[in-house]
Amino acid sequence: METPSPREMNRIILLCFFLSLVINLFSAAADHDGSTTSIIFTTLGRSDYAFDVFSLPTLGPSTIADELRITDGQSVNFNGHFPSSPIISLLANQTLLESSSVKHLDESLQTVYVTERNGSSNIYLDIIYYDTPRNSRRRSALETAVRVEVPLLGTNTEQSDGRISMKDRPSLVGEDLVYVSTHEDSRVPRKSWAAVYSTHLPTGSTRRLTPYGVADYSPAASPSGVWTAVASYGERGWGGEVEELSTDIYVFRTRDGSERTKVVEHGGWPCWVDDSTLFFHRRGSDGWWSIYRAILTESVVIERVTPPGLHAFTPATSPGNKNFIAVATRRPDSDYRHIELFDLLSNEFRELTRRISPQTHHFNPFISPDSTRIGYHRCRGDSNGGKSPHLLLENLQSPLPEISLFRFDGSFPSFSPGGDRIAYVEFPGVYVVNRDGSGRREVFSGTAFSTAWDHKRKGVVYTSAGPTFAAESSKVDIVSINVDDVDQPSYRKLTTGGENNAFPSPSPDGKWIAFRSGRSGYKNLYIMDAVDGERGGIHRLTEGPWTDTMCNWSPDGDWIVFASDRENPGGGGFELYVIHPNGTGLRKVVQSGSAGRTNHPWFSPDGKSIVFTSDYAAVSAEPISNAHHYQPYGEIFVVNLDGSGLHRLTHNSYEDGTPAWAPKVIRPVDVKLPVDGPHCSFEDCHWLSNTPNHGVEAAPWVLAKPQCGLRA
């Protein structure tokens, strides 16, 4: 065999180089899928929702056999609407409906609803075709029915408006779909992005009905379709409420948003009986949430409909039906919200869902046009054909192609330096899990919050051990946990004073820890030795009669970012600041308006950007229409270190928080937990547990009626 010449050897080496380069490029592309960094964050309770839309008949006492699950049993499906007429012919993509089995079935149930699937939200139409008579239809009919699912606003990966956003409480008016979307930036801090839009289904043409500078919630079209009612602040804007929004009710023409008029002060969640009669909810002066009626004539007449003694909210009506409405309720003798009918003639309630599922929350009823069926959404649970897995990491469609975005099932997540493990907290306890969902174990059993990995000492995690949201003098300590101890993870207490020491962040060289402490009587920032804690050395970084907290050290060691209320100490508002570790260079990065909240900052791996949670976009829906969220305004944002390039990453009506930037790219796919966890373990709005006592006695028929047919 001849030895290659030097020229041939150079060619071979060059060819090998190019082959290696191509292989590396393809490998990187396969691993990154177009992303260069990854962010994870927590959403309060969201992993337990597993919502589906269900329906019950309005006539007669119902049993579990009468309840129909309308939606797919896999996605998160909620806020339904029964159209008043068939809408198949309106859809631009008729190929989605081609099915030979469908053509021979003559009855169907149509539902329009909001769905979250494949990392984004959309509005879907579900059509269930039956070959069983209406009077004999039961839950078992769904096993043989033909189901058609159609996205009404494009596909999940290509929204008709070209943006990712929430789309809440839809309704159909002729050929137009009316809904809420948050895809347009209000460009004003703490001004909600929620606005009402109308999309012409045959063409996809979309029109904004809400004036710019205004936020609208909970739209409802009148029976004629001429008018739409909304809950809105008008130009006043959100005032920071997290229970009842201080909205009024406005009415405008559905066609183009013109002739906009305020018809009710103090009210939300409007719905129509006819074009001159509205129902809505508000919290009365006696503290009870109740349903009210507004008759729109030359002068608006408002009267209370449901009595005190229980909370009633999110009313639903059907066209021309003056006999009853549907409401969600929270009774003093129940920990769950349920759907009930309220008879407008006898002024009596009739329970629906509590009879068949007493220990399940039921949300936001809606009524069929012929008033024969009530729809609502609830958690499907394991016993109702639920198929959705419990996810450790849920991939969300990111509005920034260079970032893969994930919802994490746990609070205060942080990545190990190698990116292969995640530490997080579960009140109580600190846990570590492999990025693929395996190897989950508890490494600290006490109450703790925040996690951060040491950059140099393998397997060392820092946390704050003690109560959350506590006063400056409360005993909270920084501890380091060796999660790689073979027998049992060990920990060391690094602080000695105990005066609310929290939010540790190690320096990239592994020598120091930045943290906040209340030892001076105010919560300010300090830096101490990473190994020996206070005993090895400590110095104060910030000083003043305010709160500096939630610090994070940049990867290059040059900056520490933190949240502070120093502009208005004790006022509840927080802005983001950066400072050099030597105490110089202090400057503001982000402020979410007056009294705004920007918290939990975390640096990107290159140190050029910061991810954080904020109320910059205010709230996106009426909080009472959802489960409990301490901060229903929380969304995830990123910003450049110099304060430019602000981008909103999440769009929902939940509480998103405690984000962290991964040191390595995570492929944008879901990660399942090997062992399925419990479903439906979220809480209802805490303020609904309050039973007001203002000298108003509940009517005896409200509280004393026997509960029949309850099952565990």
mmCIF file of C-alpha atoms in Angstrom, residues 347-536:
data_model
loop_
_atom_site.group_PDB
_atom_site.id
_atom_site.type_symbol
_atom_site.label_atom_id
_atom_site.label_comp_id
_atom_site.label_asym_id
_atom_site.label_seq_id
_atom_site.Cartn_x
_atom_site.Cartn_y
_atom_site.Cartn_z
ATOM 1 C CA ASN A 347 -85.571 32.797 44.295
ATOM 2 C CA GLU A 348 -84.237 29.359 45.200
ATOM 3 C CA PHE A 349 -81.049 27.495 44.405
ATOM 4 C CA ARG A 350 -80.885 23.996 42.943
ATOM 5 C CA GLU A 351 -77.568 22.225 43.294
ATOM 6 C CA LEU A 352 -76.077 20.418 40.309
ATOM 7 C CA THR A 353 -72.447 19.396 40.667
ATOM 8 C CA ARG A 354 -72.277 19.015 44.442
ATOM 9 C CA ARG A 355 -74.701 16.114 44.218
ATOM 10 C CA ILE A 356 -72.332 14.093 42.044
ATOM 11 C CA SER A 357 -68.816 15.404 42.834
ATOM 12 C CA PRO A 358 -68.900 17.142 46.229
ATOM 13 C CA GLN A 359 -65.107 17.294 46.636
ATOM 14 C CA THR A 360 -64.159 18.759 43.266
ATOM 15 C CA HIS A 361 -63.988 22.391 42.197
ATOM 16 C CA HIS A 362 -66.286 23.383 39.301
ATOM 17 C CA PHE A 363 -65.694 26.584 37.362
ATOM 18 C CA ASN A 364 -67.428 29.138 35.136
ATOM 19 C CA PRO A 365 -70.774 27.670 33.986
ATOM 20 C CA PHE A 366 -72.336 28.265 30.571
ATOM 21 C CA ILE A 367 -75.794 27.320 29.280
ATOM 22 C CA SER A 368 -76.874 25.865 25.945
ATOM 23 C CA PRO A 369 -79.073 28.139 23.767
ATOM 24 C CA ASP A 370 -82.104 25.918 24.417
ATOM 25 C CA SER A 371 -81.391 25.935 28.200
ATOM 26 C CA THR A 372 -81.292 22.124 28.395
ATOM 27 C CA ARG A 373 -77.607 21.713 29.275
ATOM 28 C CA ILE A 374 -75.133 23.343 31.647
ATOM 29 C CA GLY A 375 -71.446 23.324 30.816
ATOM 30 C CA TYR A 376 -68.487 23.973 33.140
ATOM 31 C CA HIS A 377 -64.909 22.854 33.598
ATOM 32 C CA ARG A 378 -63.339 20.869 36.382
ATOM 33 C CA CYS A 379 -60.323 18.674 36.972
ATOM 34 C CA ARG A 380 -61.004 15.364 35.256
ATOM 35 C CA GLY A 381 -59.145 13.273 37.877
ATOM 36 C CA ASP A 382 -57.817 9.759 37.443
ATOM 37 C CA SER A 383 -61.249 8.110 37.521
ATOM 38 C CA ASN A 384 -62.686 10.023 34.570
ATOM 39 C CA GLY A 385 -60.518 8.860 31.714
ATOM 40 C CA GLY A 386 -57.766 11.395 32.356
ATOM 41 C CA LYS A 387 -54.685 10.666 30.282
ATOM 42 C CA SER A 388 -52.486 13.701 30.795
ATOM 43 C CA PRO A 389 -49.142 12.824 32.424
ATOM 44 C CA HIS A 390 -47.691 14.609 35.406
ATOM 45 C CA LEU A 391 -44.783 16.619 34.002
ATOM 46 C CA LEU A 392 -41.567 17.658 35.664
ATOM 47 C CA LEU A 393 -40.806 20.066 32.803
ATOM 48 C CA GLU A 394 -43.579 21.284 30.516
ATOM 49 C CA ASN A 395 -42.247 22.880 27.361
ATOM 50 C CA LEU A 396 -44.014 26.108 26.423
ATOM 51 C CA GLN A 397 -43.915 27.802 23.067
ATOM 52 C CA SER A 398 -41.462 30.661 23.506
ATOM 53 C CA PRO A 399 -41.958 34.029 21.796
ATOM 54 C CA LEU A 400 -38.152 34.288 21.524
ATOM 55 C CA PRO A 401 -36.722 31.579 19.236
ATOM 56 C CA GLU A 402 -33.342 31.666 20.991
ATOM 57 C CA ILE A 403 -34.907 30.584 24.320
ATOM 58 C CA SER A 404 -36.556 27.281 25.170
ATOM 59 C CA LEU A 405 -39.104 27.829 27.920
ATOM 60 C CA PHE A 406 -40.314 25.362 30.556
ATOM 61 C CA ARG A 407 -42.799 25.271 33.394
ATOM 62 C CA PHE A 408 -41.286 23.320 36.316
ATOM 63 C CA ASP A 409 -43.262 21.313 38.866
ATOM 64 C CA GLY A 410 -41.707 22.763 42.008
ATOM 65 C CA SER A 411 -40.777 26.119 43.555
ATOM 66 C CA PHE A 412 -37.458 27.999 43.447
ATOM 67 C CA PRO A 413 -35.758 25.675 40.945
ATOM 68 C CA SER A 414 -32.038 26.002 40.196
ATOM 69 C CA PHE A 415 -29.640 23.999 38.037
ATOM 70 C CA SER A 416 -26.408 22.317 38.992
ATOM 71 C CA PRO A 417 -23.363 23.768 37.178
ATOM 72 C CA GLY A 418 -23.429 20.851 34.748
ATOM 73 C CA GLY A 419 -27.125 21.354 34.070
ATOM 74 C CA ASP A 420 -27.928 17.705 34.827
ATOM 75 C CA ARG A 421 -29.708 18.186 38.173
ATOM 76 C CA ILE A 422 -32.337 20.556 39.544
ATOM 77 C CA ALA A 423 -32.790 21.579 43.176
ATOM 78 C CA TYR A 424 -36.148 22.946 44.297
ATOM 79 C CA VAL A 425 -38.406 23.322 47.331
ATOM 80 C CA GLU A 426 -41.783 21.946 48.291
ATOM 81 C CA PHE A 427 -42.950 23.634 51.512
ATOM 82 C CA PRO A 428 -41.587 21.859 53.439
ATOM 83 C CA GLY A 429 -38.452 20.214 52.123
ATOM 84 C CA VAL A 430 -35.644 20.738 49.619
ATOM 85 C CA TYR A 431 -35.418 18.199 46.800
ATOM 86 C CA VAL A 432 -33.007 17.274 44.041
ATOM 87 C CA VAL A 433 -34.043 15.562 40.806
ATOM 88 C CA ASN A 434 -32.228 14.616 37.620
ATOM 89 C CA ARG A 435 -33.162 16.686 34.602
ATOM 90 C CA ASP A 436 -34.808 13.642 32.996
ATOM 91 C CA GLY A 437 -37.177 13.295 35.972
ATOM 92 C CA SER A 438 -35.374 10.390 37.620
ATOM 93 C CA GLY A 439 -33.657 10.183 40.991
ATOM 94 C CA ARG A 440 -35.949 12.506 42.908
ATOM 95 C CA ARG A 441 -35.074 12.641 46.618
ATOM 96 C CA GLU A 442 -35.430 14.911 49.623
ATOM 97 C CA VAL A 443 -32.153 16.446 50.802
ATOM 98 C CA PHE A 444 -33.499 18.732 53.554
ATOM 99 C CA SER A 445 -36.712 18.127 55.475
ATOM 100 C CA GLY A 446 -37.302 21.513 57.078
ATOM 101 C CA THR A 447 -39.243 24.504 55.799
ATOM 102 C CA ALA A 448 -37.051 26.280 53.267
ATOM 103 C CA PHE A 449 -37.207 28.603 50.275
ATOM 104 C CA SER A 450 -34.818 29.473 47.433
ATOM 105 C CA THR A 451 -32.068 27.196 46.099
ATOM 106 C CA ALA A 452 -28.678 27.842 44.500
ATOM 107 C CA TRP A 453 -25.821 25.478 43.573
ATOM 108 C CA ASP A 454 -22.176 26.114 44.394
ATOM 109 C CA HIS A 455 -20.213 26.660 41.184
ATOM 110 C CA LYS A 456 -17.010 24.982 42.400
ATOM 111 C CA ARG A 457 -17.891 22.414 45.092
ATOM 112 C CA LYS A 458 -19.773 19.553 43.472
ATOM 113 C CA GLY A 459 -23.130 18.669 45.014
ATOM 114 C CA VAL A 460 -23.421 21.679 47.357
ATOM 115 C CA VAL A 461 -26.787 23.450 47.401
ATOM 116 C CA TYR A 462 -27.618 26.578 49.407
ATOM 117 C CA THR A 463 -31.056 27.445 50.734
ATOM 118 C CA SER A 464 -32.892 29.626 53.276
ATOM 119 C CA ALA A 465 -34.184 27.573 56.210
ATOM 120 C CA GLY A 466 -37.135 29.126 58.007
ATOM 121 C CA PRO A 467 -40.528 30.774 57.453
ATOM 122 C CA THR A 468 -41.342 32.717 54.284
ATOM 123 C CA PHE A 469 -42.587 36.327 54.153
ATOM 124 C CA ALA A 470 -41.409 36.813 57.741
ATOM 125 C CA ALA A 471 -40.346 39.921 59.650
ATOM 126 C CA GLU A 472 -36.738 41.094 59.893
ATOM 127 C CA SER A 473 -36.238 39.510 63.321
ATOM 128 C CA SER A 474 -37.592 36.078 62.341
ATOM 129 C CA LYS A 475 -35.201 33.158 62.575
ATOM 130 C CA VAL A 476 -34.170 32.250 59.031
ATOM 131 C CA ASP A 477 -30.698 30.893 58.282
ATOM 132 C CA ILE A 478 -28.561 30.219 55.234
ATOM 133 C CA VAL A 479 -27.577 26.552 55.119
ATOM 134 C CA SER A 480 -25.381 24.586 52.730
ATOM 135 C CA ILE A 481 -26.458 21.042 51.879
ATOM 136 C CA ASN A 482 -24.113 18.345 50.558
ATOM 137 C CA VAL A 483 -26.579 16.445 48.401
ATOM 138 C CA ASP A 484 -23.953 13.875 47.351
ATOM 139 C CA ASP A 485 -23.349 12.440 50.817
ATOM 140 C CA VAL A 486 -23.763 8.706 50.331
ATOM 141 C CA ASP A 487 -25.758 7.821 53.431
ATOM 142 C CA GLN A 488 -27.713 10.964 54.221
ATOM 143 C CA PRO A 489 -27.406 14.520 52.864
ATOM 144 C CA SER A 490 -25.734 16.705 55.482
ATOM 145 C CA TYR A 491 -26.084 20.420 55.977
ATOM 146 C CA ARG A 492 -24.246 23.236 57.702
ATOM 147 C CA LYS A 493 -25.682 26.467 59.058
ATOM 148 C CA LEU A 494 -23.629 29.349 57.653
ATOM 149 C CA THR A 495 -25.292 32.287 59.416
ATOM 150 C CA THR A 496 -25.083 32.757 63.162
ATOM 151 C CA GLY A 497 -27.404 35.664 63.847
ATOM 152 C CA GLY A 498 -30.615 34.097 62.557
ATOM 153 C CA GLU A 499 -32.223 37.435 61.706
ATOM 154 C CA ASN A 500 -34.023 36.525 58.464
ATOM 155 C CA ASN A 501 -31.026 35.547 56.354
ATOM 156 C CA ALA A 502 -32.304 34.428 52.964
ATOM 157 C CA PHE A 503 -31.855 34.160 49.172
ATOM 158 C CA PRO A 504 -28.225 32.965 49.042
ATOM 159 C CA SER A 505 -26.365 33.340 45.731
ATOM 160 C CA PRO A 506 -22.781 32.015 45.427
ATOM 161 C CA SER A 507 -20.100 33.882 43.513
ATOM 162 C CA PRO A 508 -18.856 32.162 40.336
ATOM 163 C CA ASP A 509 -15.408 31.600 41.867
ATOM 164 C CA GLY A 510 -16.992 29.732 44.798
ATOM 165 C CA LYS A 511 -15.509 32.012 47.464
ATOM 166 C CA TRP A 512 -18.479 34.115 48.575
ATOM 167 C CA ILE A 513 -22.222 34.103 49.075
ATOM 168 C CA ALA A 514 -24.432 37.143 48.623
ATOM 169 C CA PHE A 515 -27.636 37.089 50.686
ATOM 170 C CA ARG A 516 -30.147 39.342 52.377
ATOM 171 C CA SER A 517 -30.384 39.766 56.124
ATOM 172 C CA GLY A 518 -32.602 41.651 58.563
ATOM 173 C CA ARG A 519 -29.913 41.915 61.255
ATOM 174 C CA SER A 520 -29.843 45.729 61.179
ATOM 175 C CA GLY A 521 -33.604 45.990 61.531
ATOM 176 C CA TYR A 522 -33.944 46.301 57.745
ATOM 177 C CA LYS A 523 -33.472 43.715 55.036
ATOM 178 C CA ASN A 524 -30.267 44.609 53.213
ATOM 179 C CA LEU A 525 -27.622 42.684 51.259
ATOM 180 C CA TYR A 526 -24.483 41.102 52.745
ATOM 181 C CA ILE A 527 -21.604 38.967 51.468
ATOM 182 C CA MET A 528 -20.032 36.181 53.525
ATOM 183 C CA ASP A 529 -17.547 33.327 53.128
ATOM 184 C CA ALA A 530 -19.050 30.449 51.110
ATOM 185 C CA VAL A 531 -17.452 27.669 53.160
ATOM 186 C CA ASP A 532 -17.279 28.925 56.734
ATOM 187 C CA GLY A 533 -20.130 31.403 56.536
ATOM 188 C CA GLU A 534 -20.117 34.360 58.899
ATOM 189 C CA ARG A 535 -17.215 32.867 60.856
ATOM 190 C CA GLY A 536 -15.030 33.094 57.763
#
